[in-house]
Each structure stands twice: as C-alpha cells, then as structure tokens.
Amino acid sequence: MAFKIIEGCVNCWACEPLCPSQAITAGTPHFVIDAKKCTECDGAFAEPQCASICPVEGVILDGLGVPVNPPGSLTGIPPERMAAAMAEIRAR
Amino acid sequence: MALTIVSQSGGAAGGCASSGCGSSTDRLAHLPEAIRAKVNNHPCFSEDAHHHYARMHVAVAPACNIQCHYCNRKYDCSNESRPGVVSEVLTPDQAVKKVMAVAATIPQMTVLGIAGPGDPLANPERTLETFRQLSAKAPDIKLCVSTNGLALPAVVDELCQHNIEHVTITINCVDPDVGAKIYPWIFWNNRRIKGRKAAEILIEQQQKGLEMLVARGVLVKVNSVLIPGVNDEHLKEVSRVVKAKGAFLHNVMPLIAEAEHGTFYGIMGQRGPTTDELQRLQDACAGDMAMMRHCRQCRADAVGMLGEDRGHEFTLDRIEHLEIDYAAAMARRAEVHAAIEANRAAQRRQSGEAFVSLASLTRRLPAKPESRPVLMAVASTGGGVVNQHFGHAREFLIYEATAQDVRFIGARKVDLYCTGDETCGEAETSLQKTIRTLAGCEVVLCARIGYEPWGQLEAAGILPNGEHALEPIEEAVTAVYREMQESGRLDQSAPAQQRLSA
C-alpha cells in the first residue's frame, strides 16, 4: 500500500526531507510519491511523516484513497462554515 | 512552481519610537555603542534608519512546522502585500544572485532577511546555505532571520556561526491556554501535536531560543500579532516577559483577517484591531520596552524601502543573465552609505535645534494643561523629509505632536491589502479611501496637493499643509504644532471625526 499526493499540494517541501524511504520528489504541477518506494512509514515511525506535516487538507490519500487529513481536521474550520463563507464571497 | 502563502509569522520589523524617547538626537542614546552600531542602518530595528535604508527578503523557506490561525498555506494572490505571501520560491543559489543584483541596483539596501514564506528554521539547509554564501560573497550586507521559534534552540549555534546579528521571533503568547486559540497544531519530534500541548511545546521552545540568543549577544526583536479578544490583554504580559529575558524590541502588529484569505480567523469572523486599539496596546507595552511602530508587515519576498516593493524588478527571468561586479558594487554602496550618514547627521543637528526652540516656546507661553496632542499624517518617499505629492502617497507616516515632543505612532497604508477583485466592496473613490485612512489626523503634510483633494480633506476636518516641503519630518511637525498653538487651534477640542477601524 502507498500514499498519494493529489492536486491541491502547494509544493512547500515540508514532506520531502521527512520521508524515511526517499519516496517523495518535487514535480509539476505538484510533489509526487513513488508508490513502489512508499511504505506508509510502517516500521519507521508511529505516524506517516508526510501526512503529519502536510499543511493542506485533503491532498494526501492513504492506500485506500481516503484523505488522511479530511476537511476541517487541520484548520479547525467546520466544512459547512467554509462552504458558507465561499458562497458568500462568490455572491458579492 | 508558484507558491503563495498567507501568514504573519514572518515580517521584518523593528525600531525605537520617535523623539518620544528623548530628543530626536538621542533616541537610541540609552543603548551601548556596540548595539547602536548594529541597528544604525537596519530599517527594521531602527525607526530612523527606515527613512534612509532599504531591506529585502528572499523566499527560500517554503516549509513550515506549525499552523497559525492567521495563515493559509493555500492562498494565492499576486497583489497581496502581507507576511508569508510570495510570488516564487527560490533556491539558495537563485536567492544569492537576486541579493547581489538588488545590492548593486539599490545601494541603500543594507539588510537581507529570510522570513518565509514558511518558517526559515523549518528549512535549515536552504536558509543556512543562503547565509553561508552571502556572508562570503557580500560581506557588507547584514543578515537576519525571522522565525516562529519552534526549531530555534536546535539551530542557535549554527546561526551564530554565520554572523547573524538580528533575529525576530514571533511570540503571540506565553500562556498555553491562549496559545491553543492561536495554533491548531505543531509538528514536533515526528508527530503532529494539537491543542494545548502543542502551544505548551511551542512556547517553551520560543522562550528557550530567546534566552539562548540573548546569551550569545544576538539582538532579538519579538513580533506579536494583536488578536482582539484572544491575546490583547495578554500581550502586556508577553512584553514584560520578553523584555525581562533581554529582547531588544517589541513589535505588536495588527491581525489581518479577511474571509477572502481563507484563514481560520478570516472565515470565522475574527476581527482585526482598530488603529486606536493597536496604539493603546503599543502604548501600554511601551512602559516595559522599546516598541516598534513602523512595521509594514511586508511580504516574504519584499524588496526596497519599508512600505515599498520593487520585487517585480528582480524576478528570476530578469536576473538570470546578469553579471554582477560585486567589488565595484560594494565600493559604490559604501559611498552611498557615507552620503546617507552625512545627511542623517545634518538632519539630527537641525531637528535638535527645532526642539530647543519648541522648548523655549513652551516656556514663553505658560504651558496650558489643555494643550492637547495632535495627530499629523506625513507623505514621504524616504530620507526622513516631507517630499511626496499627496496624490502619490500609498501610505502615510503618522506622528503625534505635543507641547513636549513629537513621536512616531505608525504608518497607515491607503490600500492596506487586497480584499478581492476591484469591483468588490463599496464603490469608494481612492480619495475617499485615503481620507478614511487619515481618520483621527488633523493635519496632512505633503510636498504638494491638488485643488480637489484639498477641499475634500478640509471638509473632512483634516488640514492639508504643503508649506514644509523638503523639511525634515519632525521639524515640520513641530513647526505646524507651534502654528496651531499660536493661532489658538489647540484651545479648541479636536474636530469630531469618525473612528477608523483597521
């Protein structure tokens, strides 16, 4: 099983030096995880390192395709509150 | 790669308030000579220096190890001018090239800071490599760094090796219960830690880092973001604590929070402080230590005088093929710096005389207890003089004059920051916006001013004054205050004006 970085990654480099398997590289349009190298940090760390420092919600998926950091989990902004604020801004 | 990030954790800044610390000639006089020499040409550590010298930031540090509620790492707006926002992240080699290009083009640039867009010390290799190269190739540039402090104790010794004489730590609290409302998580010892525990670790590392720097003789400025209802009262305690530990300067900055920025505070409706609240808090902290009031909360890739950004002149594609003869540039820079120092010395002599004459004036006119303070706005492009056309000013320097002295209160930007596209918000003309920015001021000093703005300013209770063009600012403010005193305007209370919110 391997983690995956998807669209939304801001290319901040935070994850890259932490990966114990050197599975992460800079790419265009965003960083990528080499699925062949990724071990999900099994045996190396208690928590997957990339997903533990990533500042953006929803951009790292686990082996099942589920976001490790779902909406609201990092910012503390309730998703419905975020949706309402975005709708209000669009309506201006 | 385009990375633009919103945060206030960076931000260069620093400086003693104006002549309120004494006369303008000795505002830093209480400091040992060695320290005065260190801050003399640092625009962020000395208020007077910021009229004369420029700074730049290079955005080599994209990664961060904490989350702050006033920061959104996803944010992207090229018109933004706030800490943490950048147009392009540079490698250390690119950054060094850019610094040398700027140093050759803008000789009054004396300081290179690394302030983000993430946390410089969460990117130690990139940050230290940049410093390593610059201390060898451009020895006439001061190096400084701004950090949230989490990784500071671990790198203090390496920083000192690279001759870093100025460090800024953003400290918003010394109480973990307050911190839990500002920092949702930190990354520490290979784990994401949330809540009060996260704040506790962060505070511990910040305080330890501060103590270690002071013990090694590094000048430390503390930045704090004023968040009404969260840490406003608490910042007085922060000021006491950091001063006791030897911080040189405290810079309390207003929270910037708009829903458009997508930050926790912006979305949740947390407001920023009014200019009044900010000033009151700065004054309350001032009893404990020197306060910086000229911070412009600049971008992590800002270039130029504080309040201006010439970054667009030095984009990668423009500097890539430049060949810089740094030895020649350094000789020219030394000449320019000598001319600036001669000019400053002349201004200090002049302002000193102005203060003597004001003092004799107040002796002649029996000091009236009701001789009230007056706020004046000044349009200046730098050099410490009144020299800008009213219509060209994108920011105004605010001074408070009293019968005793003139002190610098802060800078107010006309376009504080981008709040979305140009069609949003109320249909406010730029003149109306400027007048709103000047709320609370009774006079605006500028080099020249047009007929229409003159009328509208007067109607708003603000007196335009173009009679002191090219005069040193504090001397001009003193002269206008004296005129107001003599004409009896100070016997009347200040004209009623709307309070301005930040």
Tab-separated table of N, CA, C and O in Angstrom, chain B residues 326-422:
chain	number	residue	atom	x	y	z
B	326	TYR	N	30.637	42.547	-7.974
B	326	TYR	CA	30.255	42.938	-6.615
B	326	TYR	C	31.284	43.839	-5.937
B	326	TYR	O	30.928	44.684	-5.115
B	327	ALA	N	32.553	43.675	-6.312
B	327	ALA	CA	33.570	44.555	-5.719
B	327	ALA	C	33.264	46.012	-6.065
B	327	ALA	O	33.313	46.898	-5.201
B	328	ALA	N	32.908	46.251	-7.332
B	328	ALA	CA	32.565	47.624	-7.748
B	328	ALA	C	31.288	48.074	-7.042
B	328	ALA	O	31.185	49.217	-6.578
B	329	ALA	N	30.315	47.152	-6.965
B	329	ALA	CA	29.050	47.499	-6.314
B	329	ALA	C	29.291	47.865	-4.851
B	329	ALA	O	28.713	48.821	-4.331
B	330	MET	N	30.194	47.132	-4.198
B	330	MET	CA	30.439	47.364	-2.784
B	330	MET	C	31.080	48.739	-2.562
B	330	MET	O	30.749	49.427	-1.594
B	331	ALA	N	31.962	49.144	-3.478
B	331	ALA	CA	32.584	50.463	-3.361
B	331	ALA	C	31.516	51.556	-3.505
B	331	ALA	O	31.468	52.514	-2.731
B	332	ARG	N	30.635	51.372	-4.487
B	332	ARG	CA	29.586	52.359	-4.694
B	332	ARG	C	28.628	52.387	-3.503
B	332	ARG	O	28.178	53.441	-3.056
B	333	ARG	N	28.332	51.205	-2.961
B	333	ARG	CA	27.439	51.133	-1.809
B	333	ARG	C	28.037	51.893	-0.621
B	333	ARG	O	27.335	52.626	0.082
B	334	ALA	N	29.331	51.728	-0.418
B	334	ALA	CA	29.986	52.418	0.701
B	334	ALA	C	29.870	53.932	0.536
B	334	ALA	O	29.613	54.659	1.503
B	335	GLU	N	30.015	54.412	-0.714
B	335	GLU	CA	29.868	55.864	-0.963
B	335	GLU	C	28.458	56.321	-0.624
B	335	GLU	O	28.250	57.348	0.025
B	336	VAL	N	27.468	55.553	-1.102
B	336	VAL	CA	26.072	55.934	-0.861
B	336	VAL	C	25.769	55.931	0.639
B	336	VAL	O	25.129	56.850	1.162
B	337	HIS	N	26.281	54.924	1.355
B	337	HIS	CA	26.022	54.855	2.796
B	337	HIS	C	26.660	56.046	3.520
B	337	HIS	O	26.071	56.606	4.447
B	338	ALA	N	27.842	56.443	3.075
B	338	ALA	CA	28.511	57.593	3.706
B	338	ALA	C	27.696	58.863	3.475
B	338	ALA	O	27.533	59.686	4.388
B	339	ALA	N	27.137	58.993	2.260
B	339	ALA	CA	26.325	60.179	1.964
B	339	ALA	C	25.061	60.181	2.829
B	339	ALA	O	24.640	61.222	3.347
B	340	ILE	N	24.456	59.005	2.985
B	340	ILE	CA	23.247	58.910	3.815
B	340	ILE	C	23.578	59.310	5.253
B	340	ILE	O	22.841	60.076	5.897
B	341	GLU	N	24.712	58.819	5.778
B	341	GLU	CA	25.077	59.132	7.162
B	341	GLU	C	25.352	60.629	7.338
B	341	GLU	O	24.975	61.211	8.362
B	342	ALA	N	25.972	61.246	6.335
B	342	ALA	CA	26.228	62.692	6.419
B	342	ALA	C	24.903	63.444	6.460
B	342	ALA	O	24.706	64.373	7.259
B	343	ASN	N	23.960	62.997	5.634
B	343	ASN	CA	22.644	63.619	5.568
B	343	ASN	C	21.890	63.443	6.895
B	343	ASN	O	21.266	64.378	7.412
B	344	ARG	N	22.002	62.243	7.469
B	344	ARG	CA	21.325	61.999	8.748
B	344	ARG	C	21.912	62.877	9.851
B	344	ARG	O	21.182	63.407	10.686
B	345	ALA	N	23.229	62.996	9.850
B	345	ALA	CA	23.876	63.814	10.881
B	345	ALA	C	23.407	65.258	10.774
B	345	ALA	O	23.099	65.911	11.782
B	346	ALA	N	23.289	65.750	9.529
B	346	ALA	CA	22.829	67.128	9.325
B	346	ALA	C	21.391	67.276	9.821
B	346	ALA	O	21.045	68.255	10.486
B	347	GLN	N	20.554	66.279	9.500
B	347	GLN	CA	19.159	66.336	9.953
B	347	GLN	C	19.054	66.323	11.470
B	347	GLN	O	18.229	67.015	12.054
B	348	ARG	N	19.914	65.507	12.102
B	348	ARG	CA	19.858	65.421	13.561
B	348	ARG	C	20.207	66.762	14.190
B	348	ARG	O	19.566	67.197	15.130
B	349	ARG	N	21.199	67.430	13.594
B	349	ARG	CA	21.573	68.741	14.135
B	349	ARG	C	20.410	69.705	14.011
B	349	ARG	O	20.041	70.388	14.938
B	350	GLN	N	19.762	69.696	12.809
B	350	GLN	CA	18.655	70.611	12.538
B	350	GLN	C	17.490	70.346	13.486
B	350	GLN	O	16.940	71.256	14.087
B	351	SER	N	17.093	69.072	13.616
B	351	SER	CA	15.951	68.742	14.455
B	351	SER	C	16.243	69.082	15.900
B	351	SER	O	15.363	69.508	16.631
B	352	GLY	N	17.478	68.901	16.323
B	352	GLY	CA	17.858	69.243	17.683
B	352	GLY	C	17.561	70.704	17.972
B	352	GLY	O	16.944	71.034	18.985
B	353	GLU	N	17.909	71.553	16.997
B	353	GLU	CA	17.628	72.979	17.168
B	353	GLU	C	16.136	73.235	17.235
B	353	GLU	O	15.646	74.016	18.027
B	354	ALA	N	15.373	72.540	16.387
B	354	ALA	CA	13.932	72.730	16.370
B	354	ALA	C	13.345	72.416	17.734
B	354	ALA	O	12.451	73.101	18.205
B	355	PHE	N	13.901	71.373	18.384
B	355	PHE	CA	13.348	71.007	19.683
B	355	PHE	C	13.697	72.032	20.735
B	355	PHE	O	12.895	72.338	21.594
B	356	VAL	N	14.881	72.616	20.629
B	356	VAL	CA	15.243	73.661	21.570
B	356	VAL	C	14.263	74.823	21.440
B	356	VAL	O	13.712	75.312	22.422
B	357	SER	N	13.977	75.204	20.190
B	357	SER	CA	13.106	76.368	20.034
B	357	SER	C	11.679	76.054	20.497
B	357	SER	O	10.995	76.910	21.037
B	358	LEU	N	11.244	74.793	20.326
B	358	LEU	CA	9.918	74.451	20.817
B	358	LEU	C	9.890	74.527	22.336
B	358	LEU	O	8.959	75.046	22.934
B	359	ALA	N	10.975	74.064	22.958
B	359	ALA	CA	11.038	74.091	24.405
B	359	ALA	C	10.981	75.530	24.923
B	359	ALA	O	10.259	75.832	25.865
B	360	SER	N	11.714	76.440	24.250
B	360	SER	CA	11.711	77.822	24.705
B	360	SER	C	10.331	78.439	24.490
B	360	SER	O	9.864	79.240	25.279
B	361	LEU	N	9.687	78.008	23.413
B	361	LEU	CA	8.342	78.499	23.126
B	361	LEU	C	7.398	78.100	24.246
B	361	LEU	O	6.606	78.902	24.726
B	362	THR	N	7.470	76.836	24.679
B	362	THR	CA	6.540	76.386	25.710
B	362	THR	C	6.852	77.073	27.032
B	362	THR	O	5.979	77.217	27.864
B	363	ARG	N	8.108	77.503	27.197
B	363	ARG	CA	8.401	78.254	28.421
B	363	ARG	C	7.787	79.648	28.336
B	363	ARG	O	7.252	80.159	29.300
B	364	ARG	N	7.846	80.224	27.123
B	364	ARG	CA	7.343	81.576	26.943
B	364	ARG	C	5.825	81.585	27.135
B	364	ARG	O	5.276	82.387	27.865
B	365	LEU	N	5.157	80.666	26.426
B	365	LEU	CA	3.722	80.549	26.626
B	365	LEU	C	3.541	79.645	27.826
B	365	LEU	O	3.998	78.510	27.796
B	366	PRO	N	2.928	80.137	28.913
B	366	PRO	CA	2.766	79.263	30.060
B	366	PRO	C	2.082	77.964	29.613
B	366	PRO	O	1.054	78.014	28.935
B	367	ALA	N	2.696	76.831	29.959
B	367	ALA	CA	2.176	75.555	29.492
B	367	ALA	C	0.737	75.371	29.940
B	367	ALA	O	0.434	75.373	31.122
B	368	LYS	N	-0.135	75.290	28.960
B	368	LYS	CA	-1.541	75.104	29.305
B	368	LYS	C	-1.799	73.607	29.458
B	368	LYS	O	-1.421	72.835	28.593
B	369	PRO	N	-2.428	73.242	30.552
B	369	PRO	CA	-2.662	71.803	30.737
B	369	PRO	C	-3.517	71.231	29.606
B	369	PRO	O	-3.408	70.077	29.279
B	370	GLU	N	-4.343	72.108	28.988
B	370	GLU	CA	-5.226	71.590	27.939
B	370	GLU	C	-4.553	71.593	26.563
B	370	GLU	O	-5.185	71.331	25.566
B	371	SER	N	-3.253	71.928	26.513
B	371	SER	CA	-2.543	71.902	25.246
B	371	SER	C	-2.460	70.450	24.775
B	371	SER	O	-1.585	69.698	25.130
B	372	ARG	N	-3.399	70.100	23.933
B	372	ARG	CA	-3.652	68.675	23.654
B	372	ARG	C	-2.752	68.122	22.555
B	372	ARG	O	-2.196	68.876	21.768
B	373	PRO	N	-2.609	66.810	22.511
B	373	PRO	CA	-1.825	66.207	21.433
B	373	PRO	C	-2.556	66.281	20.094
B	373	PRO	O	-3.793	66.317	20.059
B	374	VAL	N	-1.796	66.335	19.008
B	374	VAL	CA	-2.366	66.396	17.664
B	374	VAL	C	-1.721	65.320	16.801
B	374	VAL	O	-0.505	65.163	16.807
B	375	LEU	N	-2.557	64.580	16.083
B	375	LEU	CA	-2.027	63.592	15.142
B	375	LEU	C	-1.859	64.247	13.774
B	375	LEU	O	-2.745	64.945	13.287
B	376	MET	N	-0.701	64.050	13.158
B	376	MET	CA	-0.456	64.572	11.811
B	376	MET	C	0.019	63.447	10.908
B	376	MET	O	0.790	62.582	11.339
B	377	ALA	N	-0.445	63.476	9.662
B	377	ALA	CA	-0.029	62.475	8.677
B	377	ALA	C	1.005	63.114	7.758
B	377	ALA	O	0.911	64.304	7.437
B	378	VAL	N	1.995	62.341	7.350
B	378	VAL	CA	3.078	62.864	6.524
B	378	VAL	C	3.252	61.996	5.278
B	378	VAL	O	3.285	60.769	5.372
B	379	ALA	N	3.338	62.650	4.119
B	379	ALA	CA	3.617	61.931	2.869
B	379	ALA	C	5.106	62.057	2.575
B	379	ALA	O	5.626	63.153	2.400
B	380	SER	N	5.794	60.901	2.559
B	380	SER	CA	7.245	60.917	2.364
B	380	SER	C	7.670	59.705	1.567
B	380	SER	O	7.168	58.607	1.777
B	381	THR	N	8.610	59.909	0.642
B	381	THR	CA	9.153	58.764	-0.100
B	381	THR	C	10.432	58.258	0.542
B	381	THR	O	11.071	57.358	0.035
B	382	GLY	N	10.831	58.873	1.673
B	382	GLY	CA	12.032	58.432	2.363
B	382	GLY	C	12.976	59.590	2.595
B	382	GLY	O	12.693	60.738	2.220
B	383	GLY	N	14.099	59.301	3.249
B	383	GLY	CA	15.064	60.346	3.545
B	383	GLY	C	14.718	61.134	4.792
B	383	GLY	O	15.435	62.054	5.163
B	384	GLY	N	13.576	60.807	5.420
B	384	GLY	CA	13.202	61.496	6.642
B	384	GLY	C	12.673	62.896	6.424
B	384	GLY	O	12.634	63.703	7.339
B	385	VAL	N	12.263	63.198	5.177
B	385	VAL	CA	11.751	64.535	4.881
B	385	VAL	C	10.340	64.468	4.276
B	385	VAL	O	9.924	63.432	3.776
B	386	VAL	N	9.617	65.597	4.335
B	386	VAL	CA	8.296	65.723	3.713
B	386	VAL	C	8.541	65.961	2.225
B	386	VAL	O	8.972	67.048	1.839
B	387	ASN	N	8.329	64.960	1.403
B	387	ASN	CA	8.735	65.149	0.000
B	387	ASN	C	7.822	64.461	-1.008
B	387	ASN	O	8.211	64.279	-2.154
B	388	GLN	N	6.611	64.074	-0.610
B	388	GLN	CA	5.775	63.370	-1.561
B	388	GLN	C	4.487	64.135	-1.866
B	388	GLN	O	3.908	64.778	-0.990
B	389	HIS	N	4.069	64.052	-3.117
B	389	HIS	CA	2.797	64.635	-3.539
B	389	HIS	C	1.670	63.850	-2.876
B	389	HIS	O	1.711	62.619	-2.838
B	390	PHE	N	0.685	64.550	-2.361
B	390	PHE	CA	-0.411	63.887	-1.653
B	390	PHE	C	-1.020	62.764	-2.481
B	390	PHE	O	-1.249	61.659	-1.997
B	391	GLY	N	-1.249	63.058	-3.751
B	391	GLY	CA	-1.927	62.080	-4.604
B	391	GLY	C	-1.099	60.845	-4.920
B	391	GLY	O	-1.635	59.839	-5.359
B	392	HIS	N	0.204	60.929	-4.702
B	392	HIS	CA	1.057	59.777	-4.996
B	392	HIS	C	1.275	58.880	-3.790
B	392	HIS	O	1.830	57.794	-3.911
B	393	ALA	N	0.877	59.363	-2.621
B	393	ALA	CA	1.200	58.619	-1.396
B	393	ALA	C	0.337	57.367	-1.287
B	393	ALA	O	-0.885	57.439	-1.370
B	394	ARG	N	0.991	56.235	-1.140
B	394	ARG	CA	0.272	54.972	-0.907
B	394	ARG	C	0.243	54.676	0.581
B	394	ARG	O	-0.417	53.754	1.027
B	395	GLU	N	1.018	55.412	1.350
B	395	GLU	CA	0.959	55.271	2.803
B	395	GLU	C	1.333	56.605	3.435
B	395	GLU	O	1.956	57.459	2.799
B	396	PHE	N	0.920	56.788	4.665
B	396	PHE	CA	1.234	57.998	5.406
B	396	PHE	C	1.890	57.631	6.732
B	396	PHE	O	1.512	56.640	7.366
B	397	LEU	N	2.898	58.426	7.109
B	397	LEU	CA	3.525	58.246	8.419
B	397	LEU	C	2.747	59.106	9.408
B	397	LEU	O	2.484	60.273	9.142
B	398	ILE	N	2.375	58.518	10.530
B	398	ILE	CA	1.555	59.238	11.496
B	398	ILE	C	2.416	59.641	12.694
B	398	ILE	O	3.088	58.804	13.299
B	399	TYR	N	2.389	60.949	13.005
B	399	TYR	CA	3.144	61.475	14.141
B	399	TYR	C	2.181	62.107	15.132
B	399	TYR	O	1.168	62.680	14.756
B	400	GLU	N	2.539	61.991	16.405
B	400	GLU	CA	1.772	62.677	17.438
B	400	GLU	C	2.629	63.794	18.006
B	400	GLU	O	3.733	63.545	18.505
B	401	ALA	N	2.112	65.024	17.927
B	401	ALA	CA	2.838	66.159	18.471
B	401	ALA	C	2.185	66.603	19.768
B	401	ALA	O	0.950	66.632	19.879
B	402	THR	N	3.000	66.912	20.759
B	402	THR	CA	2.516	67.536	21.979
B	402	THR	C	3.430	68.723	22.255
B	402	THR	O	4.387	68.959	21.514
B	403	ALA	N	3.142	69.452	23.329
B	403	ALA	CA	3.996	70.593	23.652
B	403	ALA	C	5.400	70.125	24.019
B	403	ALA	O	6.357	70.871	23.921
B	404	GLN	N	5.514	68.865	24.438
B	404	GLN	CA	6.820	68.367	24.886
B	404	GLN	C	7.642	67.733	23.769
B	404	GLN	O	8.846	67.887	23.709
B	405	ASP	N	6.985	66.956	22.911
B	405	ASP	CA	7.779	66.249	21.908
B	405	ASP	C	6.936	65.814	20.714
B	405	ASP	O	5.725	66.041	20.663
B	406	VAL	N	7.619	65.213	19.765
B	406	VAL	CA	6.974	64.648	18.587
B	406	VAL	C	7.319	63.178	18.574
B	406	VAL	O	8.477	62.817	18.726
B	407	ARG	N	6.311	62.321	18.449
B	407	ARG	CA	6.659	60.903	18.387
B	407	ARG	C	5.968	60.218	17.220
B	407	ARG	O	4.851	60.585	16.834
B	408	PHE	N	6.679	59.253	16.670
B	408	PHE	CA	6.152	58.472	15.556
B	408	PHE	C	5.181	57.435	16.104
B	408	PHE	O	5.493	56.713	17.042
B	409	ILE	N	3.988	57.377	15.516
B	409	ILE	CA	2.941	56.478	16.015
B	409	ILE	C	2.822	55.240	15.142
B	409	ILE	O	2.532	54.148	15.614
B	410	GLY	N	3.022	55.418	13.829
B	410	GLY	CA	2.873	54.259	12.952
B	410	GLY	C	2.702	54.696	11.512
B	410	GLY	O	2.666	55.893	11.220
B	411	ALA	N	2.616	53.720	10.623
B	411	ALA	CA	2.389	54.004	9.214
B	411	ALA	C	1.031	53.446	8.844
B	411	ALA	O	0.650	52.380	9.313
B	412	ARG	N	0.267	54.186	8.044
B	412	ARG	CA	-1.016	53.664	7.586
B	412	ARG	C	-1.000	53.566	6.066
B	412	ARG	O	-0.703	54.539	5.381
B	413	LYS	N	-1.314	52.394	5.578
B	413	LYS	CA	-1.368	52.192	4.137
B	413	LYS	C	-2.739	52.586	3.619
B	413	LYS	O	-3.748	52.333	4.265
B	414	VAL	N	-2.750	53.171	2.422
B	414	VAL	CA	-4.039	53.519	1.819
B	414	VAL	C	-4.721	52.242	1.336
B	414	VAL	O	-5.887	51.992	1.629
B	415	ASP	N	-3.989	51.401	0.603
B	415	ASP	CA	-4.519	50.094	0.235
B	415	ASP	C	-3.901	49.099	1.194
B	415	ASP	O	-2.812	48.612	0.959
B	416	LEU	N	-4.577	48.857	2.304
B	416	LEU	CA	-3.967	48.050	3.341
B	416	LEU	C	-3.614	46.687	2.801
B	416	LEU	O	-2.552	46.173	3.008
B	417	TYR	N	-4.522	46.082	2.092
B	417	TYR	CA	-4.238	44.825	1.427
B	417	TYR	C	-5.371	44.536	0.465
B	417	TYR	O	-6.440	45.121	0.545
B	418	CYS	N	-5.113	43.621	-0.457
B	418	CYS	CA	-6.109	43.231	-1.446
B	418	CYS	C	-7.265	42.533	-0.751
B	418	CYS	O	-7.071	41.645	0.051
B	419	THR	N	-8.477	42.931	-1.047
B	419	THR	CA	-9.624	42.247	-0.446
B	419	THR	C	-10.477	41.630	-1.531
B	419	THR	O	-11.689	41.581	-1.448
B	420	GLY	N	-9.848	41.167	-2.599
B	420	GLY	CA	-10.612	40.551	-3.672
B	420	GLY	C	-10.485	41.381	-4.926
B	420	GLY	O	-9.576	42.194	-5.042
B	421	ASP	N	-11.370	41.204	-5.899
B	421	ASP	CA	-11.205	41.948	-7.143
B	421	ASP	C	-11.645	43.398	-6.973
B	421	ASP	O	-12.238	43.778	-5.969
B	422	GLU	N	-11.337	44.195	-7.989
B	422	GLU	CA	-11.528	45.643	-7.828
B	422	GLU	C	-12.984	46.066	-7.769
B	422	GLU	O	-13.307	47.160	-7.344
